[in-house]
Amino acid sequence: MDFLKRQAALRAHLRRQHVDAMLISHLPNLRYLCGFSGSNGLLVVGPRQTTLFTDGRYREQARQEVTGARVVIETKGDLWRAAAAELGPKQRLAIEADRITLAQRKRLFAHWKGLHRLVLTQGWVERQRVIKDADEIAALRRAINLASSVLEATLARMRRGMKETELAGWLEFSLRQAGGEGLAFETIVVGGARGARIHGQPGPQPLPRRGFVVMDYGVRLAGYHSDMTRTIHIGRPTAKARQIYQVVRDAQSAALAAIKPGVAASAIDRAARRVIQKAGFGAYFPHSTGHGVGLEIHEAPRLGATSQDLLQAGQVVTVEPGIYIPGWGGVRIEDVALVTATGAEGLTPTPKELLTYGL
Ligand code: ZN
Ligand code: ZN
């Protein structure tokens, strides 16, 4: 990862905004700018120097991970005081207004008398993170391939009467066994009518004797997140089940085909939604079509009806239309796609045919 290049790009932005330094507190942004993956840290990007402040628990980790920043281990326990001491008295300072609490702001001003020179910002580092560099795309590919690779073996463990939580557990164990450093988010495994819960939590309910099971899961690897959903069918699918699955699949294909640089992110949502509406299920697709993914599971751009984002080459987004019918169940298919110079490259290798299992 080229941390110095990322810091240089941020410094250029600071200069354009007539800001001398930026105090960064959002942890994924710290990781992006200097490699630090600990749970407590502050980064000051000054005109010439970058300094990471963390506590004694991370001494060894910071020494190994951090590139392009001086590391200060704060032993008295107040990173905000330590960071304030680093700031020049006359500097115009940018902070991440949407990432800082009132209590933290108070601590900063207890030690730095520059309130009138404070610049409240939002999304300055996140804007850079929207376009993934080659190292990031490689990391995302590794996470996505790992998650895809465990699905088949996990499904082979399904037994009649198995609880949703148990299937979710096997999925999570397999991700860890294959080297995942953590889950990307809380695994979703919901069967039968419970599949209509878009963000349902796996429960003690047994897998259905006949019906869909929605599985939405992901792994974190080197800080990067995967995100995929497959919906499988237990028992013989009805004509309605086959139809709904095909509509969702067609909606996803339409959205993927619409992706290319310069296109509005809202147009991708429209492409998927049109297919579902035409089939008469428009009322049953209540969420947006996708989101960016990287050091965070949900990041820009947002592929929704009201999104103002424009697609650009190097963005990595999910495409995840679904149909959810209360009392009946749900179907969602989710893949990750890379926006290329001419279109989209699907990164999720798992096939999308309707898989049926007899238990
Ligand atoms: Zn997902
Ligand atoms: Zn997603």
Tab-separated table of C-alpha atoms and ligand atoms in Angstrom:
chain	number	residue	atom	x	y	z
A	1	MET	CA	0.000	0.000	0.000
A	2	ASP	CA	1.427	3.401	-1.012
A	3	PHE	CA	0.688	5.435	2.116
A	4	LEU	CA	2.990	8.324	1.184
A	5	LYS	CA	1.164	8.816	-2.093
A	6	ARG	CA	-2.174	8.908	-0.274
A	7	GLN	CA	-0.837	11.432	2.238
A	8	ALA	CA	0.551	13.574	-0.577
A	9	ALA	CA	-2.871	13.627	-2.248
A	10	LEU	CA	-4.478	14.690	1.037
A	11	ARG	CA	-1.850	17.426	1.562
A	12	ALA	CA	-2.566	18.782	-1.914
A	13	HIS	CA	-6.242	18.948	-0.980
A	14	LEU	CA	-5.415	20.707	2.308
A	15	ARG	CA	-3.390	23.318	0.418
A	16	ARG	CA	-6.255	23.917	-2.015
A	17	GLN	CA	-8.552	24.437	0.963
A	18	HIS	CA	-6.015	26.781	2.653
A	19	VAL	CA	-5.698	24.464	5.617
A	20	ASP	CA	-2.368	23.835	7.382
A	21	ALA	CA	-3.086	20.508	9.067
A	22	MET	CA	-5.759	17.880	9.497
A	23	LEU	CA	-6.568	15.887	12.612
A	24	ILE	CA	-7.975	12.503	11.627
A	25	SER	CA	-9.888	10.385	14.113
A	26	HIS	CA	-11.918	7.967	11.947
A	27	LEU	CA	-10.018	4.672	12.267
A	28	PRO	CA	-10.528	3.385	8.682
A	29	ASN	CA	-9.055	6.706	7.496
A	30	LEU	CA	-6.015	6.188	9.751
A	31	ARG	CA	-5.531	2.746	8.282
A	32	TYR	CA	-5.857	4.144	4.771
A	33	LEU	CA	-3.283	6.888	5.348
A	34	CYS	CA	-0.592	5.101	7.384
A	35	GLY	CA	-1.469	1.411	7.801
A	36	PHE	CA	-2.347	1.501	11.508
A	37	SER	CA	-5.104	-0.993	12.345
A	38	GLY	CA	-5.402	-0.508	16.125
A	39	SER	CA	-8.594	0.549	17.868
A	40	ASN	CA	-7.285	3.780	19.426
A	41	GLY	CA	-5.404	6.427	17.488
A	42	LEU	CA	-5.270	9.944	16.116
A	43	LEU	CA	-3.368	11.097	13.068
A	44	VAL	CA	-2.115	14.616	12.437
A	45	VAL	CA	-1.245	15.329	8.819
A	46	GLY	CA	0.774	18.539	8.892
A	47	PRO	CA	2.368	20.516	6.062
A	48	ARG	CA	5.535	18.408	6.126
A	49	GLN	CA	5.075	15.695	8.711
A	50	THR	CA	2.526	13.067	9.651
A	51	THR	CA	2.260	11.877	13.259
A	52	LEU	CA	0.293	8.971	14.684
A	53	PHE	CA	-0.739	9.085	18.344
A	54	THR	CA	-1.720	5.851	20.028
A	55	ASP	CA	-1.401	4.190	23.432
A	56	GLY	CA	1.024	1.650	24.912
A	57	ARG	CA	-1.035	-1.383	23.925
A	58	TYR	CA	-0.204	-0.696	20.288
A	59	ARG	CA	3.523	0.050	20.597
A	60	GLU	CA	4.614	-3.147	18.851
A	61	GLN	CA	1.785	-3.206	16.325
A	62	ALA	CA	2.320	0.423	15.307
A	63	ARG	CA	6.046	-0.191	14.854
A	64	GLN	CA	5.288	-3.006	12.410
A	65	GLU	CA	2.315	-1.541	10.566
A	66	VAL	CA	2.878	2.167	10.213
A	67	THR	CA	4.594	3.649	7.173
A	68	GLY	CA	5.088	7.333	6.465
A	69	ALA	CA	4.223	8.618	9.935
A	70	ARG	CA	6.115	9.291	13.145
A	71	VAL	CA	4.616	7.217	15.971
A	72	VAL	CA	4.031	8.794	19.387
A	73	ILE	CA	3.034	6.448	22.211
A	74	GLU	CA	0.944	8.435	24.676
A	75	THR	CA	1.397	6.929	28.108
A	76	LYS	CA	-0.775	9.383	30.085
A	77	GLY	CA	-3.882	8.203	28.290
A	78	ASP	CA	-5.143	11.337	26.542
A	79	LEU	CA	-4.440	11.222	22.814
A	80	TRP	CA	-6.307	14.501	22.254
A	81	ARG	CA	-3.995	16.359	24.632
A	82	ALA	CA	-0.956	14.819	22.939
A	83	ALA	CA	-2.234	15.679	19.463
A	84	ALA	CA	-3.108	19.243	20.519
A	85	ALA	CA	0.467	19.732	21.711
A	86	GLU	CA	1.653	18.829	18.210
A	87	LEU	CA	-0.439	21.550	16.559
A	88	GLY	CA	1.055	24.962	15.938
A	89	PRO	CA	-0.690	27.803	17.734
A	90	LYS	CA	-1.559	29.611	14.505
A	91	GLN	CA	-2.489	26.677	12.308
A	92	ARG	CA	-5.756	26.398	10.458
A	93	LEU	CA	-6.854	22.928	11.424
A	94	ALA	CA	-9.332	20.623	9.688
A	95	ILE	CA	-11.193	18.024	11.740
A	96	GLU	CA	-13.613	15.314	10.691
A	97	ALA	CA	-16.785	16.972	11.931
A	98	ASP	CA	-18.925	13.883	11.384
A	99	ARG	CA	-16.490	11.580	13.229
A	100	ILE	CA	-15.847	13.457	16.470
A	101	THR	CA	-17.924	13.578	19.633
A	102	LEU	CA	-18.675	16.700	21.638
A	103	ALA	CA	-16.563	15.286	24.476
A	104	GLN	CA	-13.558	14.853	22.167
A	105	ARG	CA	-13.995	18.355	20.808
A	106	LYS	CA	-13.951	19.655	24.376
A	107	ARG	CA	-10.744	17.776	25.125
A	108	LEU	CA	-9.100	19.179	22.003
A	109	PHE	CA	-9.937	22.755	22.978
A	110	ALA	CA	-8.800	22.252	26.536
A	111	HIS	CA	-5.278	22.034	25.087
A	112	TRP	CA	-5.444	23.952	21.799
A	113	LYS	CA	-6.655	27.527	21.690
A	114	GLY	CA	-7.588	27.689	18.046
A	115	LEU	CA	-11.356	27.459	17.890
A	116	HIS	CA	-11.621	30.367	15.429
A	117	ARG	CA	-9.153	28.609	13.097
A	118	LEU	CA	-11.026	25.336	13.059
A	119	VAL	CA	-12.327	24.025	9.721
A	120	LEU	CA	-15.171	21.517	9.971
A	121	THR	CA	-14.920	18.970	7.181
A	122	GLN	CA	-16.745	15.870	6.019
A	123	GLY	CA	-15.492	13.157	3.705
A	124	TRP	CA	-12.099	14.588	2.737
A	125	VAL	CA	-10.287	11.270	3.203
A	126	GLU	CA	-13.343	9.212	2.240
A	127	ARG	CA	-13.413	11.048	-1.108
A	128	GLN	CA	-9.936	9.709	-1.839
A	129	ARG	CA	-10.897	6.212	-0.701
A	130	VAL	CA	-13.709	6.011	-3.276
A	131	ILE	CA	-11.192	5.193	-6.013
A	132	LYS	CA	-9.323	2.007	-5.167
A	133	ASP	CA	-5.672	1.634	-6.176
A	134	ALA	CA	-4.187	-1.612	-7.477
A	135	ASP	CA	-3.160	-2.811	-3.984
A	136	GLU	CA	-6.659	-2.244	-2.670
A	137	ILE	CA	-8.294	-4.035	-5.594
A	138	ALA	CA	-5.956	-6.985	-4.999
A	139	ALA	CA	-6.908	-7.028	-1.286
A	140	LEU	CA	-10.614	-6.892	-2.145
A	141	ARG	CA	-10.197	-9.740	-4.627
A	142	ARG	CA	-8.545	-11.877	-1.927
A	143	ALA	CA	-11.358	-11.242	0.549
A	144	ILE	CA	-14.061	-11.871	-2.071
A	145	ASN	CA	-12.415	-15.082	-3.308
A	146	LEU	CA	-12.003	-16.360	0.239
A	147	ALA	CA	-15.691	-15.798	1.027
A	148	SER	CA	-16.809	-17.378	-2.251
A	149	SER	CA	-14.587	-20.407	-1.690
A	150	VAL	CA	-16.332	-21.555	1.517
A	151	LEU	CA	-19.932	-21.544	0.289
A	152	GLU	CA	-20.142	-24.929	-1.383
A	153	ALA	CA	-18.619	-26.879	1.509
A	154	THR	CA	-20.818	-25.021	3.985
A	155	LEU	CA	-23.968	-25.866	2.048
A	156	ALA	CA	-22.920	-29.538	2.023
A	157	ARG	CA	-23.270	-29.465	5.834
A	158	MET	CA	-26.979	-28.610	5.696
A	159	ARG	CA	-29.204	-31.204	7.374
A	160	ARG	CA	-32.926	-31.437	7.843
A	161	GLY	CA	-33.959	-29.494	10.947
A	162	MET	CA	-30.684	-27.555	11.163
A	163	LYS	CA	-31.128	-24.161	12.849
A	164	GLU	CA	-30.400	-20.938	10.974
A	165	THR	CA	-27.810	-20.096	13.643
A	166	GLU	CA	-26.043	-23.401	13.053
A	167	LEU	CA	-25.715	-22.841	9.316
A	168	ALA	CA	-24.522	-19.287	10.017
A	169	GLY	CA	-22.004	-20.746	12.479
A	170	TRP	CA	-20.567	-23.158	9.921
A	171	LEU	CA	-20.283	-20.323	7.437
A	172	GLU	CA	-18.426	-18.174	9.959
A	173	PHE	CA	-16.169	-21.017	11.095
A	174	SER	CA	-15.236	-21.747	7.479
A	175	LEU	CA	-14.339	-18.097	6.866
A	176	ARG	CA	-12.045	-18.135	9.894
A	177	GLN	CA	-10.570	-21.513	9.029
A	178	ALA	CA	-9.717	-20.225	5.569
A	179	GLY	CA	-7.758	-17.351	7.118
A	180	GLY	CA	-10.314	-14.563	7.533
A	181	GLU	CA	-9.264	-11.994	10.142
A	182	GLY	CA	-12.905	-11.362	11.055
A	183	LEU	CA	-16.429	-11.121	9.748
A	184	ALA	CA	-17.232	-8.195	7.504
A	185	PHE	CA	-20.609	-7.795	9.269
A	186	GLU	CA	-23.150	-9.920	11.130
A	187	THR	CA	-23.945	-12.948	9.004
A	188	ILE	CA	-27.510	-13.146	7.699
A	189	VAL	CA	-29.056	-16.618	7.301
A	190	VAL	CA	-32.849	-16.514	7.149
A	191	GLY	CA	-35.101	-19.242	5.768
A	192	GLY	CA	-38.667	-19.567	4.548
A	193	ALA	CA	-40.991	-16.670	5.379
A	194	ARG	CA	-38.228	-15.173	7.554
A	195	GLY	CA	-36.349	-14.425	4.323
A	196	ALA	CA	-38.604	-11.382	3.946
A	197	ARG	CA	-36.553	-9.770	6.735
A	198	ILE	CA	-33.976	-7.921	4.661
A	199	HIS	CA	-31.472	-7.643	7.503
A	200	GLY	CA	-32.783	-10.581	9.522
A	201	GLN	CA	-30.655	-12.203	12.207
A	202	PRO	CA	-30.276	-15.966	12.179
A	203	GLY	CA	-32.455	-17.508	14.888
A	204	PRO	CA	-33.195	-20.919	16.413
A	205	GLN	CA	-35.735	-21.609	13.665
A	206	PRO	CA	-34.998	-24.704	11.572
A	207	LEU	CA	-34.256	-24.358	7.864
A	208	PRO	CA	-37.500	-24.748	5.903
A	209	ARG	CA	-38.530	-28.150	4.558
A	210	ARG	CA	-39.363	-26.365	1.341
A	211	GLY	CA	-38.434	-22.763	0.590
A	212	PHE	CA	-35.690	-20.227	0.085
A	213	VAL	CA	-32.760	-19.551	2.417
A	214	VAL	CA	-31.076	-16.128	2.072
A	215	MET	CA	-27.406	-16.049	3.043
A	216	ASP	CA	-25.655	-12.670	3.135
A	217	TYR	CA	-22.148	-12.788	4.545
A	218	GLY	CA	-18.643	-11.442	4.226
A	219	VAL	CA	-15.118	-11.656	5.532
A	220	ARG	CA	-12.478	-9.070	6.464
A	221	LEU	CA	-8.984	-9.675	5.178
A	222	ALA	CA	-6.106	-7.174	5.533
A	223	GLY	CA	-8.743	-4.612	6.505
A	224	TYR	CA	-10.811	-5.037	3.320
A	225	HIS	CA	-14.371	-6.373	3.282
A	226	SER	CA	-16.181	-8.814	1.053
A	227	ASP	CA	-19.977	-8.847	0.724
A	228	MET	CA	-22.074	-11.431	-1.090
A	229	THR	CA	-25.558	-12.890	-0.961
A	230	ARG	CA	-26.745	-16.167	-2.367
A	231	THR	CA	-30.289	-17.475	-2.017
A	232	ILE	CA	-30.658	-21.231	-2.304
A	233	HIS	CA	-33.810	-23.347	-2.361
A	234	ILE	CA	-34.565	-26.377	-0.224
A	235	GLY	CA	-36.918	-28.863	-1.832
A	236	ARG	CA	-38.595	-28.460	-5.198
A	237	PRO	CA	-39.195	-24.776	-6.032
A	238	THR	CA	-42.707	-23.739	-7.045
A	239	ALA	CA	-43.291	-21.901	-10.315
A	240	LYS	CA	-43.626	-18.674	-8.304
A	241	ALA	CA	-40.288	-19.279	-6.560
A	242	ARG	CA	-38.550	-19.897	-9.897
A	243	GLN	CA	-40.118	-16.801	-11.404
A	244	ILE	CA	-39.103	-14.534	-8.524
A	245	TYR	CA	-35.556	-15.886	-8.505
A	246	GLN	CA	-35.251	-15.238	-12.241
A	247	VAL	CA	-36.605	-11.684	-11.909
A	248	VAL	CA	-33.979	-10.881	-9.258
A	249	ARG	CA	-31.270	-12.411	-11.408
A	250	ASP	CA	-32.381	-10.408	-14.448
A	251	ALA	CA	-32.511	-7.238	-12.344
A	252	GLN	CA	-28.943	-7.830	-11.196
A	253	SER	CA	-27.757	-8.502	-14.766
A	254	ALA	CA	-29.414	-5.278	-15.948
A	255	ALA	CA	-27.718	-3.289	-13.184
A	256	LEU	CA	-24.303	-4.846	-13.877
A	257	ALA	CA	-24.676	-4.146	-17.587
A	258	ALA	CA	-25.452	-0.481	-16.886
A	259	ILE	CA	-22.254	0.139	-14.902
A	260	LYS	CA	-19.600	2.252	-16.571
A	261	PRO	CA	-17.648	5.413	-15.735
A	262	GLY	CA	-19.602	8.664	-16.015
A	263	VAL	CA	-22.979	7.037	-15.377
A	264	ALA	CA	-25.038	8.290	-12.430
A	265	ALA	CA	-25.126	5.800	-9.563
A	266	SER	CA	-28.901	6.356	-9.434
A	267	ALA	CA	-29.162	4.998	-12.999
A	268	ILE	CA	-27.814	1.629	-11.824
A	269	ASP	CA	-30.531	1.494	-9.182
A	270	ARG	CA	-33.097	2.418	-11.852
A	271	ALA	CA	-31.870	-0.351	-14.171
A	272	ALA	CA	-32.425	-3.015	-11.506
A	273	ARG	CA	-35.691	-1.519	-10.264
A	274	ARG	CA	-37.212	-1.328	-13.733
A	275	VAL	CA	-36.891	-5.103	-14.202
A	276	ILE	CA	-38.512	-5.808	-10.828
A	277	GLN	CA	-41.290	-3.270	-11.392
A	278	LYS	CA	-42.069	-4.643	-14.853
A	279	ALA	CA	-42.545	-8.095	-13.342
A	280	GLY	CA	-45.018	-6.617	-10.855
A	281	PHE	CA	-42.842	-6.833	-7.729
A	282	GLY	CA	-41.806	-3.169	-7.456
A	283	ALA	CA	-43.404	-2.800	-4.014
A	284	TYR	CA	-41.273	-5.649	-2.690
A	285	PHE	CA	-37.834	-4.126	-3.407
A	286	PRO	CA	-37.598	-1.483	-0.662
A	287	HIS	CA	-33.812	-0.971	-0.431
A	288	SER	CA	-31.200	0.560	-2.710
A	289	THR	CA	-29.331	-1.546	-5.264
A	290	GLY	CA	-25.817	-1.344	-3.858
A	291	HIS	CA	-22.998	0.445	-2.092
A	292	GLY	CA	-19.270	0.947	-2.264
A	293	VAL	CA	-17.117	-1.458	-0.264
A	294	GLY	CA	-13.497	-1.285	0.910
A	295	LEU	CA	-11.981	-0.547	4.315
A	296	GLU	CA	-15.595	-0.205	5.459
A	297	ILE	CA	-18.481	-2.449	4.560
A	298	HIS	CA	-20.637	0.486	3.479
A	299	GLU	CA	-18.935	3.413	1.821
A	300	ALA	CA	-19.407	5.717	-1.164
A	301	PRO	CA	-20.777	5.565	-3.794
A	302	ARG	CA	-24.358	4.718	-2.922
A	303	LEU	CA	-26.340	3.021	-5.686
A	304	GLY	CA	-29.777	4.344	-4.739
A	305	ALA	CA	-32.592	6.344	-6.344
A	306	THR	CA	-31.577	9.629	-4.677
A	307	SER	CA	-27.793	9.171	-4.928
A	308	GLN	CA	-25.865	12.144	-6.338
A	309	ASP	CA	-22.730	10.029	-6.946
A	310	LEU	CA	-21.212	9.448	-10.378
A	311	LEU	CA	-19.520	6.173	-11.213
A	312	GLN	CA	-15.777	6.371	-11.850
A	313	ALA	CA	-13.216	3.796	-12.888
A	314	GLY	CA	-11.616	2.214	-9.818
A	315	GLN	CA	-14.739	2.222	-7.673
A	316	VAL	CA	-15.814	-1.097	-6.167
A	317	VAL	CA	-19.539	-1.545	-5.549
A	318	THR	CA	-22.048	-4.208	-4.618
A	319	VAL	CA	-25.060	-4.953	-6.813
A	320	GLU	CA	-27.780	-6.547	-4.704
A	321	PRO	CA	-31.397	-6.322	-5.824
A	322	GLY	CA	-33.980	-8.406	-3.988
A	323	ILE	CA	-37.668	-9.234	-3.675
A	324	TYR	CA	-39.169	-9.692	-0.200
A	325	ILE	CA	-42.779	-10.804	0.217
A	326	PRO	CA	-44.151	-10.751	3.778
A	327	GLY	CA	-45.411	-14.169	4.858
A	328	TRP	CA	-43.719	-15.851	1.910
A	329	GLY	CA	-39.977	-15.168	1.908
A	330	GLY	CA	-37.212	-13.354	0.104
A	331	VAL	CA	-34.634	-13.616	-2.649
A	332	ARG	CA	-31.494	-11.500	-2.934
A	333	ILE	CA	-28.440	-11.974	-5.134
A	334	GLU	CA	-25.396	-9.849	-4.351
A	335	ASP	CA	-22.056	-9.597	-6.087
A	336	VAL	CA	-19.211	-7.104	-6.005
A	337	ALA	CA	-18.192	-5.324	-9.202
A	338	LEU	CA	-15.191	-3.203	-10.135
A	339	VAL	CA	-15.913	-0.175	-12.312
A	340	THR	CA	-13.409	-0.434	-15.183
A	341	ALA	CA	-12.537	2.030	-17.965
A	342	THR	CA	-15.254	0.588	-20.188
A	343	GLY	CA	-17.810	-1.108	-17.921
A	344	ALA	CA	-17.808	-3.442	-14.961
A	345	GLU	CA	-15.848	-6.506	-13.968
A	346	GLY	CA	-17.713	-8.884	-11.677
A	347	LEU	CA	-15.372	-9.871	-8.836
A	348	THR	CA	-17.547	-12.532	-7.183
A	349	PRO	CA	-16.792	-15.899	-8.837
A	350	THR	CA	-19.705	-17.882	-7.321
A	351	PRO	CA	-22.307	-18.928	-9.939
A	352	LYS	CA	-25.825	-17.535	-9.763
A	353	GLU	CA	-27.972	-20.389	-11.035
A	354	LEU	CA	-30.783	-21.342	-8.691
A	355	LEU	CA	-29.351	-24.101	-6.498
A	356	THR	CA	-31.813	-26.561	-4.978
A	357	TYR	CA	-31.065	-28.937	-2.142
A	358	GLY	CA	-33.031	-31.914	-0.931
A	359	LEU	CA	-32.622	-32.450	2.794
B	1	ZN	ZN	-24.515	-8.197	1.772
B	2	ZN	ZN	-24.151	-5.231	0.652
